[in-house]
């Protein structure tokens, strides 16, 4: 919601003065380059982030590749580079915007630079919800704690994971519950367990139950997201799929044999159906 507020204010200002609303964003995350061990997991893949920004009504998105060379730029040199590229008349930023080498440039410095270069500056107020500022780190914490309702409030939408469906080992199909499998690499995700979910691909939408975890019953070592959709068996291989998390059904656990697992999957699917029906009703 905080980023949506900033973008809404940017678009509003651009429309008021008759100019384009242009967003500048980085990839990869600066910490991925400067402090790889501390880099946060992504809230979504780059293509989804760009689509979400575009859906806010901006006219263009400029994707700036973050490098050590870029990180070493002095604050004024960085802003001058952007100003040469876009010749902007106004710069709108978040309340905690920092830029330049070691993040030493802040809003007051940006205003001083603007006076010299001929552009004005505004900053969005901090956006609070439930008594605390909305931030990416707070959203990550909510997702990782399986507080999906809080995550949805902070995001302004249900938390979801998207990607191209890959090939699994077809164990779910052999058990009678075919699944669509997504790669979770570098993505923030809820704890291992079973979730009531919705799947979206193109114009299609399905309710379902998803397993997220390492499959301890089968001595698995790779984190997987396997989604089973109710009453359909769509061929989703290599298609783009978005899985929206609604609620956690239960935690992950080990089963003594396949028959025990199948009985539990049946109960999980019934519980997930009930959750989805209750939310839609």
PDB file of C-alpha atoms in Angstrom:
ATOM      1  CA  UNK A   1       0.000   0.000   0.000  1.00  0.00           C
ATOM      2  CA  UNK A   2       2.878   2.404   0.699  1.00  0.00           C
ATOM      3  CA  UNK A   3       4.277   2.109  -2.828  1.00  0.00           C
ATOM      4  CA  UNK A   4       0.776   2.378  -4.290  1.00  0.00           C
ATOM      5  CA  UNK A   5       0.299   5.629  -2.396  1.00  0.00           C
ATOM      6  CA  UNK A   6       3.550   7.038  -3.783  1.00  0.00           C
ATOM      7  CA  UNK A   7       2.619   6.034  -7.331  1.00  0.00           C
ATOM      8  CA  UNK A   8      -0.906   7.447  -7.012  1.00  0.00           C
ATOM      9  CA  UNK A   9       0.536  10.780  -5.869  1.00  0.00           C
ATOM     10  CA  UNK A  10       3.064  10.734  -8.714  1.00  0.00           C
ATOM     11  CA  UNK A  11       0.368  10.085 -11.320  1.00  0.00           C
ATOM     12  CA  UNK A  12      -1.874  12.758  -9.797  1.00  0.00           C
ATOM     13  CA  UNK A  13       0.875  15.359  -9.970  1.00  0.00           C
ATOM     14  CA  UNK A  14       1.798  14.407 -13.541  1.00  0.00           C
ATOM     15  CA  UNK A  15      -1.806  14.710 -14.695  1.00  0.00           C
ATOM     16  CA  UNK A  16      -2.154  18.093 -12.962  1.00  0.00           C
ATOM     17  CA  UNK A  17       0.814  19.586 -14.843  1.00  0.00           C
ATOM     18  CA  UNK A  18       0.247  17.703 -18.097  1.00  0.00           C
ATOM     19  CA  UNK A  19       3.450  15.679 -18.043  1.00  0.00           C
ATOM     20  CA  UNK A  20       4.266  11.958 -18.084  1.00  0.00           C
ATOM     21  CA  UNK A  21       4.578   9.934 -14.882  1.00  0.00           C
ATOM     22  CA  UNK A  22       7.871   8.019 -15.053  1.00  0.00           C
ATOM     23  CA  UNK A  23       9.034   5.517 -12.439  1.00  0.00           C
ATOM     24  CA  UNK A  24      12.688   4.617 -11.917  1.00  0.00           C
ATOM     25  CA  UNK A  25      13.321   1.281 -10.214  1.00  0.00           C
ATOM     26  CA  UNK A  26      16.375  -0.898  -9.590  1.00  0.00           C
ATOM     27  CA  UNK A  27      17.150  -4.512 -10.306  1.00  0.00           C
ATOM     28  CA  UNK A  28      18.607  -6.456  -8.662  1.00  0.00           C
ATOM     29  CA  UNK A  29      17.973  -5.301  -5.102  1.00  0.00           C
ATOM     30  CA  UNK A  30      20.971  -3.171  -3.988  1.00  0.00           C
ATOM     31  CA  UNK A  31      21.754  -5.548  -1.116  1.00  0.00           C
ATOM     32  CA  UNK A  32      22.056  -8.399  -3.612  1.00  0.00           C
ATOM     33  CA  UNK A  33      25.107  -6.619  -5.035  1.00  0.00           C
ATOM     34  CA  UNK A  34      26.548  -4.906  -1.966  1.00  0.00           C
ATOM     35  CA  UNK A  35      25.743  -7.408   0.801  1.00  0.00           C
ATOM     36  CA  UNK A  36      24.712 -10.706  -0.841  1.00  0.00           C
ATOM     37  CA  UNK A  37      24.431 -12.598   2.453  1.00  0.00           C
ATOM     38  CA  UNK A  38      21.937 -10.011   3.743  1.00  0.00           C
ATOM     39  CA  UNK A  39      19.870  -9.655   0.566  1.00  0.00           C
ATOM     40  CA  UNK A  40      16.135 -10.011   1.282  1.00  0.00           C
ATOM     41  CA  UNK A  41      14.043 -12.490  -0.635  1.00  0.00           C
ATOM     42  CA  UNK A  42      11.964 -10.949  -3.406  1.00  0.00           C
ATOM     43  CA  UNK A  43       8.282 -10.264  -2.787  1.00  0.00           C
ATOM     44  CA  UNK A  44       7.696 -11.070  -6.462  1.00  0.00           C
ATOM     45  CA  UNK A  45       9.563 -11.681  -9.702  1.00  0.00           C
ATOM     46  CA  UNK A  46      10.693  -8.683 -11.745  1.00  0.00           C
ATOM     47  CA  UNK A  47       8.054  -9.149 -14.477  1.00  0.00           C
ATOM     48  CA  UNK A  48       5.302  -9.075 -11.844  1.00  0.00           C
ATOM     49  CA  UNK A  49       6.750  -6.000 -10.122  1.00  0.00           C
ATOM     50  CA  UNK A  50       6.819  -4.138 -13.439  1.00  0.00           C
ATOM     51  CA  UNK A  51       3.235  -5.207 -14.185  1.00  0.00           C
ATOM     52  CA  UNK A  52       2.053  -4.013 -10.754  1.00  0.00           C
ATOM     53  CA  UNK A  53       3.755  -0.649 -11.264  1.00  0.00           C
ATOM     54  CA  UNK A  54       2.218  -0.320 -14.729  1.00  0.00           C
ATOM     55  CA  UNK A  55      -1.241  -1.093 -13.346  1.00  0.00           C
ATOM     56  CA  UNK A  56      -1.010   2.031 -11.171  1.00  0.00           C
ATOM     57  CA  UNK A  57      -1.382   4.259 -14.238  1.00  0.00           C
ATOM     58  CA  UNK A  58       2.200   5.394 -14.809  1.00  0.00           C
ATOM     59  CA  UNK A  59       3.298   6.226 -18.338  1.00  0.00           C
ATOM     60  CA  UNK A  60       6.709   4.537 -18.307  1.00  0.00           C
ATOM     61  CA  UNK A  61       9.013   2.498 -16.090  1.00  0.00           C
ATOM     62  CA  UNK A  62      12.782   2.901 -16.359  1.00  0.00           C
ATOM     63  CA  UNK A  63      14.602  -0.204 -15.121  1.00  0.00           C
ATOM     64  CA  UNK A  64      18.049   0.715 -13.866  1.00  0.00           C
ATOM     65  CA  UNK A  65      20.507  -2.149 -13.442  1.00  0.00           C
ATOM     66  CA  UNK A  66      22.086  -1.821 -10.023  1.00  0.00           C
ATOM     67  CA  UNK A  67      25.865  -2.261 -10.048  1.00  0.00           C
ATOM     68  CA  UNK A  68      28.765  -1.403  -7.758  1.00  0.00           C
ATOM     69  CA  UNK A  69      29.654   1.420 -10.148  1.00  0.00           C
ATOM     70  CA  UNK A  70      26.173   2.880  -9.750  1.00  0.00           C
ATOM     71  CA  UNK A  71      26.363   2.448  -5.970  1.00  0.00           C
ATOM     72  CA  UNK A  72      29.608   4.453  -5.882  1.00  0.00           C
ATOM     73  CA  UNK A  73      28.070   7.548  -7.531  1.00  0.00           C
ATOM     74  CA  UNK A  74      27.862  10.691  -5.428  1.00  0.00           C
ATOM     75  CA  UNK A  75      24.269  11.814  -4.758  1.00  0.00           C
ATOM     76  CA  UNK A  76      24.342  14.824  -7.080  1.00  0.00           C
ATOM     77  CA  UNK A  77      26.007  12.855  -9.888  1.00  0.00           C
ATOM     78  CA  UNK A  78      23.286  10.201  -9.649  1.00  0.00           C
ATOM     79  CA  UNK A  79      20.464  12.761  -9.843  1.00  0.00           C
ATOM     80  CA  UNK A  80      22.257  14.604 -12.666  1.00  0.00           C
ATOM     81  CA  UNK A  81      22.400  11.345 -14.632  1.00  0.00           C
ATOM     82  CA  UNK A  82      18.644  10.888 -14.251  1.00  0.00           C
ATOM     83  CA  UNK A  83      17.954  14.535 -15.085  1.00  0.00           C
ATOM     84  CA  UNK A  84      19.975  14.342 -18.299  1.00  0.00           C
ATOM     85  CA  UNK A  85      18.001  11.254 -19.281  1.00  0.00           C
ATOM     86  CA  UNK A  86      14.495  12.505 -18.487  1.00  0.00           C
ATOM     87  CA  UNK A  87      14.691  16.303 -18.093  1.00  0.00           C
ATOM     88  CA  UNK A  88      12.063  16.020 -15.348  1.00  0.00           C
ATOM     89  CA  UNK A  89      10.487  19.083 -13.763  1.00  0.00           C
ATOM     90  CA  UNK A  90       9.375  17.391 -10.567  1.00  0.00           C
ATOM     91  CA  UNK A  91      10.732  14.519  -8.446  1.00  0.00           C
ATOM     92  CA  UNK A  92       8.401  12.595  -6.111  1.00  0.00           C
ATOM     93  CA  UNK A  93       9.853  10.116  -3.620  1.00  0.00           C
ATOM     94  CA  UNK A  94       9.041   8.091  -0.537  1.00  0.00           C
ATOM     95  CA  UNK A  95       9.433   9.614   2.918  1.00  0.00           C
ATOM     96  CA  UNK A  96      12.626   7.598   3.561  1.00  0.00           C
ATOM     97  CA  UNK A  97      14.188   8.003   0.107  1.00  0.00           C
ATOM     98  CA  UNK A  98      18.003   7.776   0.163  1.00  0.00           C
ATOM     99  CA  UNK A  99      20.339   7.832  -2.828  1.00  0.00           C
ATOM    100  CA  UNK A 100      23.962   7.987  -3.848  1.00  0.00           C
ATOM    101  CA  UNK A 101      27.087   6.491  -2.317  1.00  0.00           C
ATOM    102  CA  UNK A 102      26.350   4.851   1.040  1.00  0.00           C
ATOM    103  CA  UNK A 103      22.803   6.244   0.828  1.00  0.00           C
ATOM    104  CA  UNK A 104      24.130   9.610   1.985  1.00  0.00           C
ATOM    105  CA  UNK A 105      21.646  11.659  -0.063  1.00  0.00           C
ATOM    106  CA  UNK A 106      18.242  12.398   1.499  1.00  0.00           C
ATOM    107  CA  UNK A 107      15.172  14.531   0.759  1.00  0.00           C
ATOM    108  CA  UNK A 108      16.700  17.819   1.962  1.00  0.00           C
ATOM    109  CA  UNK A 109      19.777  17.226  -0.195  1.00  0.00           C
ATOM    110  CA  UNK A 110      17.496  16.359  -3.124  1.00  0.00           C
ATOM    111  CA  UNK A 111      15.621  19.651  -2.696  1.00  0.00           C
ATOM    112  CA  UNK A 112      18.923  21.560  -2.753  1.00  0.00           C
ATOM    113  CA  UNK A 113      19.978  19.700  -5.904  1.00  0.00           C
ATOM    114  CA  UNK A 114      16.587  20.480  -7.430  1.00  0.00           C
ATOM    115  CA  UNK A 115      17.059  24.202  -6.834  1.00  0.00           C
ATOM    116  CA  UNK A 116      20.344  24.082  -8.725  1.00  0.00           C
ATOM    117  CA  UNK A 117      19.046  21.923 -11.578  1.00  0.00           C
ATOM    118  CA  UNK A 118      15.611  23.473 -11.929  1.00  0.00           C
ATOM    119  CA  UNK A 119      13.141  20.892 -10.610  1.00  0.00           C
ATOM    120  CA  UNK A 120      10.871  20.711  -7.578  1.00  0.00           C
ATOM    121  CA  UNK A 121      10.705  17.912  -5.016  1.00  0.00           C
ATOM    122  CA  UNK A 122       7.936  16.335  -2.942  1.00  0.00           C
ATOM    123  CA  UNK A 123       7.935  13.387  -0.555  1.00  0.00           C
ATOM    124  CA  UNK A 124       5.079  11.077   0.351  1.00  0.00           C
ATOM    125  CA  UNK A 125       4.178  10.748   4.013  1.00  0.00           C
ATOM    126  CA  UNK A 126       4.825   7.462   5.764  1.00  0.00           C
ATOM    127  CA  UNK A 127       1.815   5.167   5.323  1.00  0.00           C
ATOM    128  CA  UNK A 128       0.704   3.477   8.540  1.00  0.00           C
ATOM    129  CA  UNK A 129      -1.571   0.515   9.128  1.00  0.00           C
ATOM    130  CA  UNK A 130      -2.367  -1.188  12.439  1.00  0.00           C
ATOM    131  CA  UNK A 131      -0.146   1.296  14.241  1.00  0.00           C
ATOM    132  CA  UNK A 132       3.050   0.727  12.251  1.00  0.00           C
ATOM    133  CA  UNK A 133       4.581   1.938   8.995  1.00  0.00           C
ATOM    134  CA  UNK A 134       3.899  -0.174   5.917  1.00  0.00           C
ATOM    135  CA  UNK A 135       7.198  -1.410   4.490  1.00  0.00           C
ATOM    136  CA  UNK A 136       8.555  -4.260   2.406  1.00  0.00           C
ATOM    137  CA  UNK A 137      10.283  -5.741   5.462  1.00  0.00           C
ATOM    138  CA  UNK A 138       7.013  -5.713   7.412  1.00  0.00           C
ATOM    139  CA  UNK A 139       5.231  -7.458   4.532  1.00  0.00           C
ATOM    140  CA  UNK A 140       7.975 -10.091   4.374  1.00  0.00           C
ATOM    141  CA  UNK A 141       7.660 -10.692   8.116  1.00  0.00           C
ATOM    142  CA  UNK A 142       3.880 -11.138   7.840  1.00  0.00           C
ATOM    143  CA  UNK A 143       4.234 -13.635   4.986  1.00  0.00           C
ATOM    144  CA  UNK A 144       6.970 -15.595   6.747  1.00  0.00           C
ATOM    145  CA  UNK A 145       4.789 -15.788   9.876  1.00  0.00           C
ATOM    146  CA  UNK A 146       1.825 -17.065   7.784  1.00  0.00           C
ATOM    147  CA  UNK A 147      -0.161 -13.958   8.791  1.00  0.00           C
ATOM    148  CA  UNK A 148      -1.729 -13.839   5.344  1.00  0.00           C
ATOM    149  CA  UNK A 149      -4.560 -11.496   6.327  1.00  0.00           C
ATOM    150  CA  UNK A 150      -2.071  -8.876   7.548  1.00  0.00           C
ATOM    151  CA  UNK A 151       0.065  -9.388   4.443  1.00  0.00           C
ATOM    152  CA  UNK A 152      -3.028  -8.820   2.281  1.00  0.00           C
ATOM    153  CA  UNK A 153      -3.860  -5.594   4.149  1.00  0.00           C
ATOM    154  CA  UNK A 154      -0.312  -4.284   3.763  1.00  0.00           C
ATOM    155  CA  UNK A 155      -0.112  -5.222   0.079  1.00  0.00           C
ATOM    156  CA  UNK A 156      -3.639  -4.148  -0.832  1.00  0.00           C
ATOM    157  CA  UNK A 157      -4.110  -7.595  -2.393  1.00  0.00           C
ATOM    158  CA  UNK A 158      -3.608 -11.232  -1.481  1.00  0.00           C
ATOM    159  CA  UNK A 159       0.012 -12.369  -1.341  1.00  0.00           C
ATOM    160  CA  UNK A 160       0.809 -14.527  -4.351  1.00  0.00           C
ATOM    161  CA  UNK A 161       3.656 -16.364  -6.047  1.00  0.00           C
ATOM    162  CA  UNK A 162       3.856 -16.563  -9.818  1.00  0.00           C
ATOM    163  CA  UNK A 163       6.019 -18.162 -12.457  1.00  0.00           C
ATOM    164  CA  UNK A 164       6.088 -20.676 -15.271  1.00  0.00           C
ATOM    165  CA  UNK A 165       4.879 -24.148 -14.352  1.00  0.00           C
ATOM    166  CA  UNK A 166       7.685 -26.686 -14.377  1.00  0.00           C
ATOM    167  CA  UNK A 167       7.885 -30.451 -14.526  1.00  0.00           C
ATOM    168  CA  UNK A 168       7.592 -32.288 -11.221  1.00  0.00           C
ATOM    169  CA  UNK A 169       8.035 -35.958 -10.410  1.00  0.00           C
ATOM    170  CA  UNK A 170       4.300 -36.584 -11.037  1.00  0.00           C
ATOM    171  CA  UNK A 171       3.921 -38.120  -7.582  1.00  0.00           C
ATOM    172  CA  UNK A 172       0.771 -36.056  -6.974  1.00  0.00           C
ATOM    173  CA  UNK A 173      -0.800 -37.385 -10.161  1.00  0.00           C
ATOM    174  CA  UNK A 174      -0.019 -40.951  -9.131  1.00  0.00           C
ATOM    175  CA  UNK A 175      -1.707 -40.295  -5.776  1.00  0.00           C
ATOM    176  CA  UNK A 176      -4.786 -38.932  -7.554  1.00  0.00           C
ATOM    177  CA  UNK A 177      -4.055 -35.234  -6.999  1.00  0.00           C
ATOM    178  CA  UNK A 178      -2.249 -33.719 -10.007  1.00  0.00           C
ATOM    179  CA  UNK A 179      -0.340 -30.545  -9.212  1.00  0.00           C
ATOM    180  CA  UNK A 180       1.182 -27.523 -10.944  1.00  0.00           C
ATOM    181  CA  UNK A 181       4.682 -26.817  -9.638  1.00  0.00           C
ATOM    182  CA  UNK A 182       6.400 -23.432  -9.285  1.00  0.00           C
ATOM    183  CA  UNK A 183      10.008 -22.562  -8.490  1.00  0.00           C
ATOM    184  CA  UNK A 184      10.379 -20.569  -5.249  1.00  0.00           C
ATOM    185  CA  UNK A 185      14.007 -19.565  -5.737  1.00  0.00           C
ATOM    186  CA  UNK A 186      14.817 -16.149  -4.184  1.00  0.00           C
ATOM    187  CA  UNK A 187      11.146 -15.510  -3.345  1.00  0.00           C
ATOM    188  CA  UNK A 188       9.743 -14.751   0.094  1.00  0.00           C
ATOM    189  CA  UNK A 189       7.234 -17.434   1.073  1.00  0.00           C
ATOM    190  CA  UNK A 190       5.064 -18.589   3.986  1.00  0.00           C
ATOM    191  CA  UNK A 191       6.157 -21.446   6.274  1.00  0.00           C
ATOM    192  CA  UNK A 192       5.920 -25.035   5.083  1.00  0.00           C
ATOM    193  CA  UNK A 193       2.425 -26.479   5.142  1.00  0.00           C
ATOM    194  CA  UNK A 194      -0.877 -26.789   3.312  1.00  0.00           C
ATOM    195  CA  UNK A 195      -2.699 -23.664   2.082  1.00  0.00           C
ATOM    196  CA  UNK A 196      -6.077 -22.797   0.634  1.00  0.00           C
ATOM    197  CA  UNK A 197      -5.209 -21.032  -2.630  1.00  0.00           C
ATOM    198  CA  UNK A 198      -6.555 -19.627  -5.859  1.00  0.00           C
ATOM    199  CA  UNK A 199      -4.812 -20.159  -9.160  1.00  0.00           C
ATOM    200  CA  UNK A 200      -4.839 -17.725 -12.086  1.00  0.00           C
ATOM    201  CA  UNK A 201      -3.613 -18.387 -15.623  1.00  0.00           C
ATOM    202  CA  UNK A 202      -4.734 -16.139 -18.455  1.00  0.00           C
ATOM    203  CA  UNK A 203      -8.455 -15.559 -17.946  1.00  0.00           C
ATOM    204  CA  UNK A 204      -8.920 -18.802 -15.986  1.00  0.00           C
ATOM    205  CA  UNK A 205      -9.286 -18.995 -12.219  1.00  0.00           C
ATOM    206  CA  UNK A 206      -9.533 -22.027  -9.927  1.00  0.00           C
ATOM    207  CA  UNK A 207      -9.768 -22.772  -6.234  1.00  0.00           C
ATOM    208  CA  UNK A 208      -7.329 -25.265  -4.808  1.00  0.00           C
ATOM    209  CA  UNK A 209      -5.028 -26.536  -2.098  1.00  0.00           C
ATOM    210  CA  UNK A 210      -1.264 -26.098  -2.252  1.00  0.00           C
ATOM    211  CA  UNK A 211       1.616 -27.825  -0.544  1.00  0.00           C
ATOM    212  CA  UNK A 212       4.696 -25.759   0.264  1.00  0.00           C
ATOM    213  CA  UNK A 213       7.679 -27.555   1.753  1.00  0.00           C
ATOM    214  CA  UNK A 214      10.427 -30.119   1.342  1.00  0.00           C
ATOM    215  CA  UNK A 215       8.230 -33.262   1.193  1.00  0.00           C
ATOM    216  CA  UNK A 216       9.708 -34.940   4.297  1.00  0.00           C
ATOM    217  CA  UNK A 217       7.552 -38.048   3.759  1.00  0.00           C
ATOM    218  CA  UNK A 218       9.647 -38.718   0.638  1.00  0.00           C
ATOM    219  CA  UNK A 219      12.970 -37.448   2.053  1.00  0.00           C
ATOM    220  CA  UNK A 220      12.854 -34.427  -0.239  1.00  0.00           C
ATOM    221  CA  UNK A 221      15.557 -31.760  -0.100  1.00  0.00           C
ATOM    222  CA  UNK A 222      14.216 -29.155  -2.525  1.00  0.00           C
ATOM    223  CA  UNK A 223      11.636 -26.560  -1.524  1.00  0.00           C
ATOM    224  CA  UNK A 224       8.547 -26.927  -3.725  1.00  0.00           C
ATOM    225  CA  UNK A 225       5.174 -25.275  -4.240  1.00  0.00           C
ATOM    226  CA  UNK A 226       2.698 -27.832  -5.585  1.00  0.00           C
ATOM    227  CA  UNK A 227      -0.853 -26.615  -6.275  1.00  0.00           C
ATOM    228  CA  UNK A 228      -3.810 -28.936  -6.836  1.00  0.00           C
ATOM    229  CA  UNK A 229      -6.907 -27.281  -8.310  1.00  0.00           C
ATOM    230  CA  UNK A 230     -10.395 -28.563  -7.580  1.00  0.00           C
ATOM    231  CA  UNK A 231     -12.623 -30.225 -10.195  1.00  0.00           C
ATOM    232  CA  UNK A 232     -10.257 -29.448 -13.090  1.00  0.00           C
ATOM    233  CA  UNK A 233      -6.984 -30.815 -14.421  1.00  0.00           C
ATOM    234  CA  UNK A 234      -5.647 -28.053 -16.680  1.00  0.00           C
ATOM    235  CA  UNK A 235      -2.486 -28.587 -18.702  1.00  0.00           C
ATOM    236  CA  UNK A 236      -0.375 -25.774 -17.266  1.00  0.00           C
ATOM    237  CA  UNK A 237       3.101 -26.988 -18.187  1.00  0.00           C
ATOM    238  CA  UNK A 238       5.242 -23.996 -19.186  1.00  0.00           C
ATOM    239  CA  UNK A 239       2.267 -21.656 -18.805  1.00  0.00           C
ATOM    240  CA  UNK A 240       2.405 -18.697 -16.440  1.00  0.00           C
ATOM    241  CA  UNK A 241       0.544 -19.349 -13.209  1.00  0.00           C
ATOM    242  CA  UNK A 242      -0.133 -17.107 -10.233  1.00  0.00           C
ATOM    243  CA  UNK A 243      -0.963 -18.804  -6.932  1.00  0.00           C
ATOM    244  CA  UNK A 244      -2.766 -16.594  -4.430  1.00  0.00           C
ATOM    245  CA  UNK A 245      -2.510 -17.644  -0.770  1.00  0.00           C
ATOM    246  CA  UNK A 246      -5.738 -17.338   1.234  1.00  0.00           C
ATOM    247  CA  UNK A 247      -5.149 -19.216   4.495  1.00  0.00           C
ATOM    248  CA  UNK A 248      -2.931 -21.857   6.035  1.00  0.00           C
ATOM    249  CA  UNK A 249      -4.738 -25.170   6.568  1.00  0.00           C
ATOM    250  CA  UNK A 250      -2.054 -26.948   8.581  1.00  0.00           C
ATOM    251  CA  UNK A 251       1.678 -27.297   9.116  1.00  0.00           C
ATOM    252  CA  UNK A 252       3.859 -29.778   7.247  1.00  0.00           C
ATOM    253  CA  UNK A 253       4.385 -33.233   8.704  1.00  0.00           C
ATOM    254  CA  UNK A 254       5.673 -36.720   7.896  1.00  0.00           C
ATOM    255  CA  UNK A 255       3.321 -39.617   7.033  1.00  0.00           C
ATOM    256  CA  UNK A 256       4.147 -43.277   7.544  1.00  0.00           C
ATOM    257  CA  UNK A 257       2.921 -44.379   4.108  1.00  0.00           C
ATOM    258  CA  UNK A 258       1.209 -43.258   0.907  1.00  0.00           C
ATOM    259  CA  UNK A 259      -2.256 -44.341   2.047  1.00  0.00           C
ATOM    260  CA  UNK A 260      -2.053 -42.171   5.166  1.00  0.00           C
ATOM    261  CA  UNK A 261      -0.904 -39.257   3.034  1.00  0.00           C
ATOM    262  CA  UNK A 262      -3.799 -39.665   0.575  1.00  0.00           C
ATOM    263  CA  UNK A 263      -6.365 -39.688   3.403  1.00  0.00           C
ATOM    264  CA  UNK A 264      -4.851 -36.499   4.795  1.00  0.00           C
ATOM    265  CA  UNK A 265      -4.793 -34.834   1.367  1.00  0.00           C
ATOM    266  CA  UNK A 266      -8.514 -35.550   1.053  1.00  0.00           C
ATOM    267  CA  UNK A 267      -9.116 -33.857   4.416  1.00  0.00           C
ATOM    268  CA  UNK A 268      -6.872 -30.946   3.420  1.00  0.00           C
ATOM    269  CA  UNK A 269      -8.770 -30.419   0.169  1.00  0.00           C
ATOM    270  CA  UNK A 270     -12.094 -30.450   2.010  1.00  0.00           C
ATOM    271  CA  UNK A 271     -10.773 -27.890   4.506  1.00  0.00           C
ATOM    272  CA  UNK A 272      -9.397 -25.675   1.723  1.00  0.00           C
ATOM    273  CA  UNK A 273     -12.727 -25.803  -0.142  1.00  0.00           C
ATOM    274  CA  UNK A 274     -14.553 -24.736   3.010  1.00  0.00           C
ATOM    275  CA  UNK A 275     -12.153 -21.821   3.558  1.00  0.00           C
ATOM    276  CA  UNK A 276     -12.564 -20.572  -0.011  1.00  0.00           C
ATOM    277  CA  UNK A 277     -16.361 -20.928   0.073  1.00  0.00           C
ATOM    278  CA  UNK A 278     -16.569 -19.066   3.386  1.00  0.00           C
ATOM    279  CA  UNK A 279     -14.440 -16.201   2.073  1.00  0.00           C
ATOM    280  CA  UNK A 280     -16.441 -15.864  -1.134  1.00  0.00           C
ATOM    281  CA  UNK A 281     -19.775 -16.207   0.657  1.00  0.00           C
TER     282      UNK A 281
END
